[in-house]
Coordinates of C-alpha atoms in Angstrom, one line a residue:
X1 CA -14.3 -6.4 -37.9
X2 CA -14.6 -5.1 -34.4
X3 CA -17.5 -5.8 -32.1
X4 CA -18.3 -4.5 -28.6
X5 CA -21.0 -5.3 -26.2
X6 CA -21.9 -3.9 -22.8
X7 CA -23.8 -6.3 -20.5
X8 CA -24.7 -5.8 -16.8
X9 CA -23.2 -8.7 -14.8
X10 CA -23.6 -9.2 -11.1
X11 CA -20.3 -10.3 -9.6
X12 CA -20.3 -13.7 -7.9
X13 CA -23.9 -14.3 -8.8
X14 CA -25.9 -15.7 -11.7
X15 CA -26.3 -13.5 -14.7
X16 CA -28.8 -13.7 -17.6
X17 CA -32.0 -12.7 -15.8
X18 CA -32.8 -10.0 -18.2
X19 CA -32.8 -12.5 -21.0
X20 CA -35.5 -14.4 -19.3
X21 CA -37.6 -11.2 -18.9
X22 CA -37.4 -10.5 -22.6
X23 CA -38.3 -14.0 -23.7
X24 CA -40.4 -16.4 -21.6
X25 CA -39.8 -19.5 -23.7
X26 CA -38.3 -22.6 -22.0
X27 CA -35.4 -22.7 -24.5
X28 CA -34.3 -19.2 -23.6
X29 CA -34.5 -19.8 -19.9
X30 CA -32.5 -23.0 -20.2
X31 CA -29.7 -21.2 -22.2
X32 CA -29.7 -18.3 -19.7
X33 CA -29.4 -20.7 -16.8
X34 CA -26.5 -22.5 -18.5
X35 CA -24.7 -19.2 -19.2
X36 CA -25.3 -18.1 -15.7
X37 CA -23.7 -21.2 -14.2
X38 CA -20.6 -20.7 -16.4
X39 CA -20.3 -17.0 -15.6
X40 CA -20.8 -17.7 -11.9
X41 CA -17.8 -20.0 -11.8
X42 CA -15.6 -17.3 -13.3
X43 CA -17.2 -14.4 -11.3
X44 CA -17.2 -16.1 -7.9
X45 CA -14.7 -15.7 -5.1
X46 CA -13.7 -12.1 -6.0
X47 CA -14.2 -11.6 -2.3
X48 CA -14.0 -13.9 0.8
X49 CA -16.8 -12.0 2.5
X50 CA -19.5 -14.5 3.8
X51 CA -22.9 -14.2 2.4
X52 CA -25.8 -13.1 4.5
X53 CA -28.5 -15.7 5.3
X54 CA -32.1 -15.3 6.1
X55 CA -34.1 -17.1 8.7
X56 CA -36.1 -19.9 7.1
X57 CA -39.4 -21.1 8.5
X58 CA -37.9 -24.2 10.0
X59 CA -34.4 -25.7 10.1
X60 CA -35.7 -29.1 11.0
X61 CA -37.7 -29.8 7.8
X62 CA -40.4 -32.3 7.8
X63 CA -40.9 -34.0 11.1
X64 CA -41.3 -37.8 11.1
X65 CA -44.0 -39.3 13.4
X66 CA -43.2 -40.6 16.8
X67 CA -40.7 -39.7 19.5
X68 CA -37.7 -40.6 17.3
X69 CA -38.9 -38.3 14.6
X70 CA -39.5 -35.5 17.1
X71 CA -36.0 -35.9 18.6
X72 CA -34.4 -35.9 15.1
X73 CA -36.4 -32.8 14.1
X74 CA -35.5 -31.0 17.4
X75 CA -31.8 -31.8 16.8
X76 CA -31.9 -30.4 13.3
X77 CA -33.7 -27.3 14.5
X78 CA -31.2 -26.6 17.3
X79 CA -28.2 -27.2 15.0
X80 CA -29.8 -25.0 12.4
X81 CA -30.4 -22.1 14.8
X82 CA -26.9 -22.4 16.2
X83 CA -25.4 -22.1 12.8
X84 CA -27.6 -19.2 11.9
X85 CA -26.7 -17.3 15.0
X86 CA -23.0 -18.0 14.4
X87 CA -23.3 -16.7 10.8
X88 CA -25.0 -13.5 12.2
X89 CA -22.4 -13.1 14.9
X90 CA -19.5 -13.4 12.5
X91 CA -21.0 -11.1 9.9
X92 CA -19.6 -7.6 9.2
X93 CA -22.8 -5.9 10.1
X94 CA -22.9 -7.4 13.7
X95 CA -19.1 -6.6 14.1
X96 CA -19.7 -3.0 13.3
X97 CA -22.7 -2.8 15.7
X98 CA -20.6 -4.3 18.5
X99 CA -17.8 -1.9 17.8
X100 CA -20.2 1.0 17.9
X101 CA -21.6 -0.3 21.2
X102 CA -18.1 -0.6 22.6
X103 CA -17.5 3.1 21.7
X104 CA -20.7 4.1 23.4
X105 CA -19.8 2.1 26.5
X106 CA -16.5 3.9 26.8
X107 CA -18.3 7.3 27.1
X108 CA -19.4 6.9 30.7
X109 CA -15.9 5.6 31.6
X110 CA -14.6 9.0 30.6
X111 CA -17.3 11.2 32.0
X112 CA -18.2 9.5 35.3
X113 CA -15.5 9.0 38.1
X114 CA -14.1 5.5 38.2
X115 CA -13.2 3.6 41.3
X116 CA -10.0 2.3 39.8
X117 CA -8.8 5.9 39.2
X118 CA -10.1 8.0 42.1
X119 CA -12.3 6.5 44.8
X120 CA -12.5 9.9 46.5
X121 CA -14.3 11.4 43.5
X122 CA -16.6 8.4 43.4
X123 CA -17.5 8.9 47.0
X124 CA -18.1 12.6 46.5
X125 CA -20.3 11.9 43.5
X126 CA -22.3 9.4 45.6
X127 CA -22.7 12.0 48.3
X128 CA -23.9 14.7 45.9
X129 CA -26.3 12.6 43.9
X130 CA -28.4 10.5 46.2
X131 CA -30.6 9.3 43.4
X132 CA -28.2 8.8 40.5
X133 CA -25.4 7.4 42.6
X134 CA -27.1 4.1 43.5
X135 CA -28.4 3.7 39.9
X136 CA -24.9 4.2 38.5
X137 CA -23.5 1.8 41.0
X138 CA -26.0 -1.0 40.0
X139 CA -25.3 -0.4 36.3
X140 CA -21.6 -0.6 36.9
X141 CA -20.9 2.9 35.6
X142 CA -18.4 3.6 38.4
X143 CA -16.3 0.7 37.1
X144 CA -17.1 0.6 33.4
X145 CA -14.1 -1.3 32.0
X146 CA -14.6 -4.2 34.5
X147 CA -18.4 -4.3 34.3
X148 CA -20.2 -7.4 33.1
X149 CA -21.9 -5.6 30.2
X150 CA -18.8 -4.0 28.9
X151 CA -16.9 -7.3 29.1
X152 CA -19.7 -9.1 27.2
X153 CA -19.5 -6.6 24.4
X154 CA -15.8 -6.9 24.3
X155 CA -15.8 -10.7 24.2
X156 CA -18.6 -10.9 21.6
X157 CA -16.6 -8.5 19.4
X158 CA -13.5 -10.7 19.8
X159 CA -15.5 -13.8 18.8
X160 CA -17.1 -12.0 15.9
X161 CA -13.8 -10.8 14.4
X162 CA -12.0 -14.1 15.0
X163 CA -14.9 -16.1 13.6
X164 CA -14.9 -13.9 10.5
X165 CA -11.2 -13.8 9.9
X166 CA -10.3 -17.5 10.3
X167 CA -12.5 -19.0 7.5
X168 CA -11.8 -16.0 5.2
X169 CA -8.1 -16.5 5.7
X170 CA -8.2 -20.2 4.8
X171 CA -10.4 -19.4 1.8
X172 CA -8.0 -16.7 0.6
X173 CA -5.0 -19.0 1.0
X174 CA -6.8 -21.6 -1.1
X175 CA -7.4 -19.0 -3.8
X176 CA -3.7 -18.0 -3.8
X177 CA -2.6 -21.6 -4.1
X178 CA -5.1 -22.3 -6.9
X179 CA -5.2 -21.0 -10.5
X180 CA -7.3 -18.2 -11.8
X181 CA -10.8 -19.4 -12.9
X182 CA -11.2 -20.4 -16.5
X183 CA -13.0 -18.3 -19.0
X184 CA -16.8 -18.3 -19.2
X185 CA -18.3 -19.8 -22.3
X186 CA -19.7 -16.4 -23.4
X187 CA -17.3 -13.7 -22.7
X188 CA -19.6 -11.1 -24.3
X189 CA -21.8 -11.3 -21.2
X190 CA -19.1 -9.5 -19.1
X191 CA -19.2 -5.8 -18.4
X192 CA -16.0 -5.0 -20.3
X193 CA -15.6 -6.9 -23.6
X194 CA -13.9 -6.5 -27.0
X195 CA -13.2 -8.7 -30.0
X196 CA -11.4 -8.6 -33.3
X197 CA -10.2 -10.9 -36.1
X198 CA -6.5 -11.4 -36.9
X199 CA -4.4 -13.5 -39.2
X200 CA -2.1 -14.5 -36.4
X201 CA -2.3 -18.1 -35.2
X202 CA -4.4 -18.7 -32.0
X203 CA -1.3 -20.2 -30.2
X204 CA 0.7 -17.0 -31.0
X205 CA -2.1 -14.8 -29.7
X206 CA -2.4 -16.7 -26.5
X207 CA 1.4 -16.7 -25.9
X208 CA 1.6 -13.0 -26.4
X209 CA -1.4 -12.4 -24.2
X210 CA 0.2 -14.6 -21.4
X211 CA 3.4 -12.5 -21.6
X212 CA 1.5 -9.2 -21.6
X213 CA -0.6 -10.1 -18.6
X214 CA 2.4 -11.3 -16.6
X215 CA 4.2 -8.1 -17.4
X216 CA 1.2 -6.3 -16.0
X217 CA 1.7 -8.3 -12.8
X218 CA -1.3 -10.5 -13.3
X219 CA -1.4 -14.1 -12.1
X220 CA -2.0 -15.7 -15.5
X221 CA -2.5 -19.2 -16.7
X222 CA -3.2 -20.6 -20.1
X223 CA -5.9 -23.3 -20.1
X224 CA -7.5 -24.7 -23.3
X225 CA -8.2 -22.0 -25.8
X226 CA -8.1 -19.1 -23.4
X227 CA -5.7 -17.3 -21.0
X228 CA -7.1 -16.5 -17.5
X229 CA -5.5 -13.8 -15.3
X230 CA -6.3 -12.2 -12.0
X231 CA -4.9 -9.2 -10.1
X232 CA -5.6 -7.2 -7.0
X233 CA -5.0 -9.7 -4.2
X234 CA -3.7 -7.0 -2.0
X235 CA -7.3 -5.8 -1.6
X236 CA -8.2 -8.9 0.3
X237 CA -4.8 -8.9 2.1
X238 CA -5.6 -5.3 3.3
X239 CA -9.1 -6.4 4.4
X240 CA -7.8 -9.3 6.4
X241 CA -4.9 -7.1 7.8
X242 CA -7.5 -4.5 8.9
X243 CA -9.5 -7.1 10.8
X244 CA -6.4 -8.7 12.4
X245 CA -5.2 -5.2 13.4
X246 CA -8.5 -4.6 15.1
X247 CA -8.0 -7.7 17.2
X248 CA -4.5 -6.7 18.1
X249 CA -5.7 -3.2 19.1
X250 CA -8.4 -4.7 21.3
X251 CA -6.0 -7.0 23.0
X252 CA -3.5 -4.3 23.5
X253 CA -6.1 -2.0 24.9
X254 CA -7.4 -4.6 27.3
X255 CA -3.9 -5.5 28.4
X256 CA -3.0 -1.9 29.0
X257 CA -6.2 -1.1 31.0
X258 CA -5.8 -4.2 33.2
X259 CA -2.1 -3.9 34.0
X260 CA -1.3 -0.2 33.6
X261 CA -0.3 2.2 36.4
X262 CA 0.2 5.9 36.6
X263 CA 1.5 8.0 39.5
X264 CA 2.7 11.6 40.2
X265 CA 5.4 12.8 42.4
X266 CA 6.6 16.3 43.2
X267 CA 10.3 16.4 44.0
X268 CA 12.3 19.4 45.4
X269 CA 15.9 19.9 44.3
X270 CA 18.2 17.6 46.3
X271 CA 15.4 15.1 47.1
X272 CA 15.0 11.7 45.7
X273 CA 12.3 9.2 44.7
X274 CA 12.1 5.4 44.8
X275 CA 9.5 3.5 42.8
X276 CA 7.4 2.2 45.6
X277 CA 3.7 2.7 46.2
X278 CA 4.2 4.8 49.4
X279 CA 6.4 7.3 47.5
X280 CA 3.7 8.6 45.2
X281 CA 1.6 11.7 45.8
X282 CA -1.3 10.1 43.9
X283 CA -1.5 6.7 42.2
X284 CA -4.0 4.8 40.0
X285 CA -3.7 1.5 38.3
X286 CA -5.6 -1.2 36.4
X287 CA -7.7 -3.9 38.1
X288 CA -5.1 -6.7 37.6
X289 CA -2.1 -4.6 38.6
X290 CA 0.0 -5.7 41.6
X291 CA 2.6 -3.8 43.6
X292 CA 5.2 -6.5 42.5
X293 CA 4.7 -5.1 39.0
X294 CA 6.5 -1.9 39.9
X295 CA 9.9 -1.7 38.2
X296 CA 12.6 -1.2 40.8
X297 CA 14.5 2.1 40.2
X298 CA 15.2 5.4 42.0
X299 CA 16.5 8.8 41.1
X300 CA 17.5 12.1 42.7
X301 CA 16.6 15.6 41.3
X302 CA 19.9 17.3 41.1
X303 CA 18.6 20.6 39.8
X304 CA 15.9 22.1 37.5
X305 CA 16.8 24.6 34.8
X306 CA 14.3 26.9 33.1
X307 CA 14.8 29.9 30.9
X308 CA 12.1 32.2 29.5
X309 CA 11.5 34.7 26.7
X310 CA 12.4 38.1 28.2
X311 CA 10.2 40.2 25.9
X312 CA 8.0 40.3 22.9
X313 CA 4.6 38.7 22.3
X314 CA 5.9 35.4 23.8
X315 CA 7.3 37.0 26.9
X316 CA 7.5 34.4 29.7
X317 CA 7.3 31.4 27.4
X318 CA 9.8 28.7 28.4
X319 CA 12.8 28.3 26.2
X320 CA 14.6 25.8 28.4
X321 CA 12.7 23.4 30.6
X322 CA 14.7 20.4 31.8
X323 CA 15.6 18.4 34.9
X324 CA 19.0 16.9 35.6
X325 CA 18.7 13.7 37.6
X326 CA 20.9 10.9 38.9
X327 CA 19.2 7.5 38.6
X328 CA 19.9 3.8 39.2
X329 CA 18.1 0.7 38.1
X330 CA 17.4 -2.0 40.7
X331 CA 18.5 -2.0 44.3
X332 CA 22.2 -1.8 43.6
X333 CA 22.4 -0.5 40.1
X334 CA 25.1 1.8 38.9
X335 CA 24.3 5.5 39.1
X336 CA 23.8 7.3 35.8
X337 CA 23.2 10.9 34.8
X338 CA 20.3 11.9 32.6
X339 CA 18.5 15.1 31.6
X340 CA 14.7 14.8 31.4
X341 CA 12.9 17.2 29.1
X342 CA 9.4 17.8 27.9
X343 CA 8.4 14.8 25.6
X344 CA 11.8 13.3 26.3
X345 CA 11.1 11.0 29.3
X346 CA 13.5 8.8 31.2
X347 CA 12.7 5.2 30.1
X348 CA 13.6 2.3 32.4
X349 CA 12.5 -1.1 31.3
X350 CA 9.2 0.2 29.8
X351 CA 8.5 2.5 32.7
X352 CA 8.6 6.2 31.6
X353 CA 9.3 9.2 33.8
X354 CA 7.9 12.4 32.3
X355 CA 8.6 16.0 33.3
X356 CA 5.1 17.6 33.6
X357 CA 5.3 20.6 35.9
X358 CA 7.6 23.0 37.7
X359 CA 7.5 25.5 40.6
X360 CA 9.3 27.1 43.5
X361 CA 10.0 25.9 47.0
X362 CA 11.1 28.8 49.3
X363 CA 13.1 27.7 52.3
X364 CA 11.7 29.0 55.6
X365 CA 12.8 28.7 59.3
X366 CA 10.3 28.9 62.2
X367 CA 11.4 29.5 65.8
X368 CA 9.3 29.3 68.9
X369 CA 9.0 31.8 71.7
X370 CA 12.4 30.8 73.1
X371 CA 14.2 31.1 69.8
X372 CA 14.6 27.4 69.2
X373 CA 14.2 26.2 65.6
X374 CA 11.1 24.0 65.3
X375 CA 10.8 23.9 61.5
X376 CA 13.3 24.5 58.7
X377 CA 12.8 23.2 55.2
X378 CA 11.8 24.0 51.6
X379 CA 8.1 24.4 51.1
X380 CA 6.7 23.5 47.6
X381 CA 4.1 26.0 46.5
X382 CA 1.7 25.4 43.6
X383 CA 1.7 27.8 40.6
X384 CA -1.5 29.7 39.9
X385 CA -0.7 31.2 36.5
X386 CA 1.9 31.1 33.7
X387 CA 4.1 33.6 35.6
X388 CA 4.3 31.1 38.5
X389 CA 2.4 33.1 41.1
X390 CA 2.3 30.3 43.7
X391 CA 0.3 29.5 46.8
X392 CA 0.5 26.9 49.6
X393 CA 0.6 26.3 53.3
X394 CA 3.3 26.1 55.9
X395 CA 2.3 23.8 58.8
X396 CA 4.2 23.5 62.1
X397 CA 2.6 20.5 63.8
X398 CA 5.1 19.3 66.5
X399 CA 7.7 20.8 68.7
X400 CA 6.3 24.3 68.9
X401 CA 5.6 26.1 72.2
X402 CA 4.2 29.6 72.6
X403 CA 5.6 32.4 74.9
X404 CA 4.0 30.7 77.9
X405 CA 5.6 27.3 77.1
X406 CA 2.3 25.7 76.0
X407 CA 2.1 23.3 73.1
X408 CA 0.5 24.8 70.0
X409 CA 0.4 24.5 66.3
X410 CA 1.3 27.1 63.7
X411 CA 0.0 27.6 60.2
X412 CA 1.0 30.1 57.6
X413 CA -0.9 30.8 54.4
X414 CA 1.8 31.6 51.8
X415 CA 1.9 33.3 48.4
X416 CA 5.1 33.4 46.5
X417 CA 5.9 35.9 43.7
X418 CA 9.1 35.2 41.7
X419 CA 9.0 38.7 40.1
X420 CA 7.1 41.1 42.3
X421 CA 6.2 44.4 40.5
X422 CA 6.3 46.6 43.6
X423 CA 4.0 48.1 46.3
X424 CA 1.7 49.8 43.8
X425 CA 1.1 46.7 41.6
X426 CA -1.2 43.7 41.9
X427 CA 0.0 40.9 44.1
X428 CA 0.9 38.7 41.2
X429 CA 4.2 37.8 39.6
X430 CA 5.2 39.6 36.5
X431 CA 7.6 37.0 35.2
X432 CA 8.3 33.3 35.9
X433 CA 12.0 33.7 36.6
X434 CA 13.4 34.8 40.0
X435 CA 13.8 38.5 39.3
X436 CA 12.4 40.0 42.5
X437 CA 11.2 37.2 44.8
X438 CA 8.7 38.0 47.5
X439 CA 7.0 35.7 50.0
X440 CA 3.6 36.9 51.4
X441 CA 2.6 35.3 54.7
X442 CA -0.5 35.2 56.9
X443 CA 0.1 33.7 60.4
X444 CA -2.4 31.5 62.4
X445 CA -2.2 29.3 65.5
X446 CA -4.5 26.6 66.9
X447 CA -5.6 23.2 65.8
X448 CA -4.5 22.3 62.2
X449 CA -6.8 19.3 62.2
X450 CA -4.1 16.8 61.3
X451 CA -4.6 14.8 64.4
X452 CA -8.2 13.9 63.5
X453 CA -7.2 11.1 61.2
X454 CA -8.9 12.7 58.2
X455 CA -6.8 13.2 55.1
X456 CA -6.1 16.8 54.0
X457 CA -4.1 18.6 51.4
X458 CA -0.6 19.7 52.3
X459 CA -1.1 22.8 50.1
X460 CA -4.3 24.1 51.9
X461 CA -4.7 25.5 55.4
X462 CA -7.8 24.4 57.3
X463 CA -8.6 27.6 59.4
X464 CA -11.7 26.2 61.0
X465 CA -10.1 25.7 64.4
X466 CA -7.4 28.3 64.1
X467 CA -7.0 31.9 65.1
X468 CA -5.1 34.6 63.2
X469 CA -2.3 36.6 64.8
X470 CA -3.1 40.3 64.9
X471 CA -0.8 43.2 64.2
X472 CA -0.5 46.5 66.1
X473 CA -3.7 47.8 64.4
X474 CA -5.7 44.7 65.3
X475 CA -5.8 43.4 61.7
X476 CA -4.8 40.0 60.5
X477 CA -1.0 39.8 60.5
X478 CA 0.3 39.7 57.0
X479 CA 3.7 40.7 55.6
X480 CA 5.7 40.6 52.5
X481 CA 9.2 39.1 53.0
X482 CA 12.2 39.3 50.8
X483 CA 15.0 36.7 50.9
X484 CA 16.7 37.0 54.3
X485 CA 13.9 38.9 56.1
X486 CA 12.0 37.7 59.2
X487 CA 8.4 38.2 60.4
X488 CA 8.0 38.5 64.2
X489 CA 4.9 36.9 65.7
X490 CA 3.2 39.1 68.3
X491 CA 3.5 38.6 72.1
X492 CA 6.8 36.7 71.8
X493 CA 5.1 33.8 70.0
X494 CA 8.2 33.3 67.8
X495 CA 9.2 34.2 64.2
X496 CA 9.5 32.9 60.7
X497 CA 12.4 33.7 58.3
X498 CA 12.4 33.6 54.5
X499 CA 15.9 32.2 53.8
X500 CA 17.9 33.4 50.9
X501 CA 18.1 29.9 49.5
X502 CA 15.2 29.4 47.1
X503 CA 14.9 25.9 45.7
X504 CA 12.9 24.8 42.7
X505 CA 10.8 21.7 42.3
X506 CA 9.8 19.5 39.4
X507 CA 6.6 17.4 39.0
X508 CA 7.1 13.9 37.4
X509 CA 4.6 11.5 36.1
X510 CA 5.6 7.8 36.2
X511 CA 3.7 5.6 33.8
X512 CA 3.7 2.1 32.5
X513 CA 1.3 1.3 29.7
X514 CA 1.7 -2.4 28.6
X515 CA 0.7 -3.0 25.1
X516 CA 1.1 0.5 23.8
X517 CA 3.6 -0.5 21.2
X518 CA 1.2 -3.2 19.9
X519 CA -1.7 -0.8 19.9
X520 CA 0.4 1.6 17.7
X521 CA 1.4 -1.1 15.4
X522 CA -2.2 -2.3 15.1
X523 CA -3.5 1.2 14.4
X524 CA -0.9 1.8 11.6
X525 CA -1.7 -1.6 10.1
X526 CA -5.4 -0.9 10.3
X527 CA -4.9 2.3 8.4
X528 CA -2.9 0.8 5.6
X529 CA -5.1 -2.3 5.4
X530 CA -8.2 -0.1 5.1
X531 CA -6.6 2.0 2.4
X532 CA -5.7 -1.1 0.5
X533 CA -9.2 -2.5 0.7
X534 CA -10.7 0.7 -0.4
X535 CA -8.4 1.7 -3.3
X536 CA -7.2 -1.6 -4.7
X537 CA -9.7 -3.4 -7.0
X538 CA -9.6 -7.1 -7.5
X539 CA -10.2 -7.9 -11.1
X540 CA -10.0 -10.7 -13.7
X541 CA -9.2 -10.7 -17.4
X542 CA -9.7 -13.5 -20.0
X543 CA -8.2 -13.7 -23.5
X544 CA -9.6 -16.3 -25.9
X545 CA -8.2 -17.0 -29.3
X546 CA -9.9 -19.5 -31.6
X547 CA -9.9 -20.2 -35.3
X548 CA -13.1 -19.0 -37.0
X549 CA -15.1 -20.8 -39.7
X550 CA -13.1 -19.1 -42.4
X551 CA -9.8 -19.9 -40.8
X552 CA -9.2 -16.4 -39.4
X553 CA -8.4 -16.2 -35.7
X554 CA -11.1 -14.6 -33.5
X555 CA -9.7 -12.8 -30.4
X556 CA -11.9 -12.0 -27.5
X557 CA -10.9 -10.1 -24.4
X558 CA -13.2 -9.5 -21.3
X559 CA -12.7 -8.2 -17.8
X560 CA -14.6 -8.4 -14.6
X561 CA -14.1 -6.5 -11.3
X562 CA -15.6 -7.0 -7.9
X563 CA -17.4 -3.7 -8.3
X564 CA -18.3 -1.7 -11.3
X565 CA -15.6 0.8 -12.1
X566 CA -14.2 2.6 -15.1
X567 CA -10.8 1.2 -14.2
X568 CA -11.5 -2.3 -15.6
X569 CA -12.6 -1.1 -19.1
X570 CA -9.7 1.3 -19.2
X571 CA -7.2 -1.3 -18.2
X572 CA -8.7 -3.8 -20.6
X573 CA -8.7 -1.3 -23.5
X574 CA -5.0 -0.5 -22.8
X575 CA -4.0 -4.1 -22.9
X576 CA -6.2 -4.8 -25.9
X577 CA -4.4 -2.0 -27.8
X578 CA -1.0 -3.5 -27.0
X579 CA -2.2 -7.0 -28.0
X580 CA -3.7 -5.6 -31.2
X581 CA -0.4 -4.3 -32.2
X582 CA 1.1 -7.7 -31.8
X583 CA -1.8 -9.4 -33.6
X584 CA -3.2 -6.9 -36.0
X585 CA -6.8 -7.1 -37.3
X586 CA -7.6 -8.9 -40.5
X587 CA -9.4 -7.1 -43.4
X588 CA -13.2 -7.3 -43.3
X589 CA -14.8 -10.0 -45.6
X590 CA -18.3 -9.5 -47.2
X591 CA -21.1 -11.6 -45.7
X592 CA -22.8 -14.3 -47.7
X593 CA -26.0 -13.2 -49.3
X594 CA -29.3 -14.8 -48.2
X595 CA -32.4 -15.8 -50.1
X596 CA -34.4 -12.8 -48.9
X597 CA -31.7 -10.3 -50.0
X598 CA -32.8 -8.0 -52.9
X599 CA -31.3 -8.7 -56.3
X600 CA -27.8 -7.5 -56.5
X601 CA -28.1 -6.3 -60.0
X602 CA -31.2 -4.3 -59.1
X603 CA -29.3 -2.7 -56.3
X604 CA -26.4 -1.9 -58.5
X605 CA -28.5 -0.3 -61.1
X606 CA -30.4 1.7 -58.6
X607 CA -27.1 2.9 -57.1
X608 CA -25.8 3.8 -60.5
X609 CA -29.0 5.8 -61.3
X610 CA -28.7 7.6 -58.1
X611 CA -25.1 8.5 -58.6
X612 CA -25.9 9.7 -62.1
X613 CA -28.7 11.9 -60.9
X614 CA -26.6 13.4 -58.1
X615 CA -23.6 14.1 -60.4
X616 CA -24.5 16.9 -62.9
X617 CA -21.5 16.2 -65.0
X618 CA -20.5 12.6 -64.7
X619 CA -17.3 11.5 -66.3
X620 CA -18.2 9.2 -69.2
X621 CA -14.7 7.6 -69.3
X622 CA -13.2 7.7 -65.8
X623 CA -9.5 6.9 -65.5
X624 CA -8.5 3.8 -63.6
X625 CA -7.4 4.3 -60.0
X626 CA -3.6 4.5 -59.8
X627 CA -3.5 2.9 -56.4
X628 CA -6.3 0.3 -55.9
X629 CA -5.0 -0.8 -52.5
X630 CA -5.3 2.7 -51.1
X631 CA -9.0 2.3 -50.8
X632 CA -8.8 -1.0 -48.8
X633 CA -10.1 -0.4 -45.2
X634 CA -7.6 -0.9 -42.4
X635 CA -9.1 -2.3 -39.2
X636 CA -9.0 -0.1 -36.2
X637 CA -7.9 -1.2 -32.7
X638 CA -10.9 -2.5 -30.7
X639 CA -12.7 -0.2 -28.3
X640 CA -13.8 -1.3 -24.8
X641 CA -17.0 0.2 -23.4
X642 CA -17.2 1.1 -19.8
X643 CA -19.7 -0.8 -17.7
X644 CA -23.1 0.7 -17.1
X645 CA -23.2 2.8 -14.1
X646 CA -19.5 2.7 -13.7
X647 CA -17.8 5.4 -11.6
X648 CA -14.2 6.3 -11.6
X649 CA -12.7 5.9 -8.1

């Protein structure tokens, strides 16, 4: 005979409350409480998550009279509140709130200029916002990651995660070292349950059940008349790994922000770079970074090579984009050759050198009124578009004298077009390669403003205190020069020559981000840990085999999961079918008749009369059944019902 029952059980808590609602007698309440305690022992510790606690009216309890009683009550009150606050701080709810606050706190660090990255932008913001500037400064929004409030959130999140992980880890280790909990007294109170009778011996059923559960990778143990098994420990492993990975990521992020540095350097072909603070065009670092943390190395840009798509929809798109450098590690390291490409940086002891930009540096020669060379070098110009239309400034600050022999300064506003389309086209480059290079120059003289002590860009020309040279028509002197051509300045003021040698430059970004490897490992671990905690279900199975009153073995199987799911009944049904094949069901036996059962003879006569009336032509002399055993009912394998409200995940 097969029996199934579906009962709602709360995992890890007492069950049996519905029985008390149906019957208010003291005997029923006592039985329910007894069953609840037994089920709680088997259903507990499916998770190591701490339970939430509520704030009681008083932790101190009853206060004894006198000063000693007051001191004892105060001590209990303080200790109780400290414990309560600790439980709240180490709860998952508070950890998620702190993580959310940390994310919100990082927003102003991305939108508002930071002193550790660009003090010039901070000063400009303060000058343009006379009201918001002081408020932001008091709130620490110009230095978010070093502010007191951001550090407080960060530290509290650390404490919360560590305080949650440590006790749960020890508890989980204790569960791994122990045995699966024994079977409850009443297995039919569990969500997934099935039973059948078999003629196999109870010991044989338990042995086969133990082997079956171990083949299914359950941790199984036979105790008394039942086999207890548990599976799904990777769920808790994933949960703990996720929390530990968060701590690793937070530490790596903090370490990287405090000790990182990043700088940019533009280098013309043939020039070099040494990793010192004064060599950078711009530099920013973390608050705990020191100049001694710079890795000693140097390199020289031998040449830059770039090729581009000549036609089609991707015309001008780079096909080859690489820099050939010669570098050495340390002050006296051996020189080595290396090619730096996009996303293929030069890595020197954790410091990476990335290729980030490219442009042209036409070589110009400036002569004064006497024909003496006062300036001759490659001038890097910044690209304005994808076809490398470039702009910049040429500044002659020292050594220049005009036609009268007076000291003066020259400035040229320059536009460079690698592929000029011609006189009737727009003054823009048509292609990024050097097909028809043209240098457009505007000449000025006067005070460049470099002697005032105020910083200025080398790529921009401050014309506030300068005068433009005029051509024969009285207009601003401006000419297009091809390689090898010279522009004469009026009144014998000198000349400027666009040399045939056109060099290229490459922009490099030098970065060191400590802890980035740990952050990546933490992120990957967090993803896998979260997936394990979401998709793996921790579950328990019990198999009990006992001899019934009539000597026939009664087999009971029940399953319990941390959360209601169709997977537990399905898995239990699958194993019950296998075990049923090993211990087949016994034939049903008639129940004993009771005193209030109607007379058997009367029932038989009534049945016979009914059959006679329903059969218009009954057979007065039926032949005996040739196979009496064919009508014996064969027990079917037990069915396992799904838990109420179960959902398939």
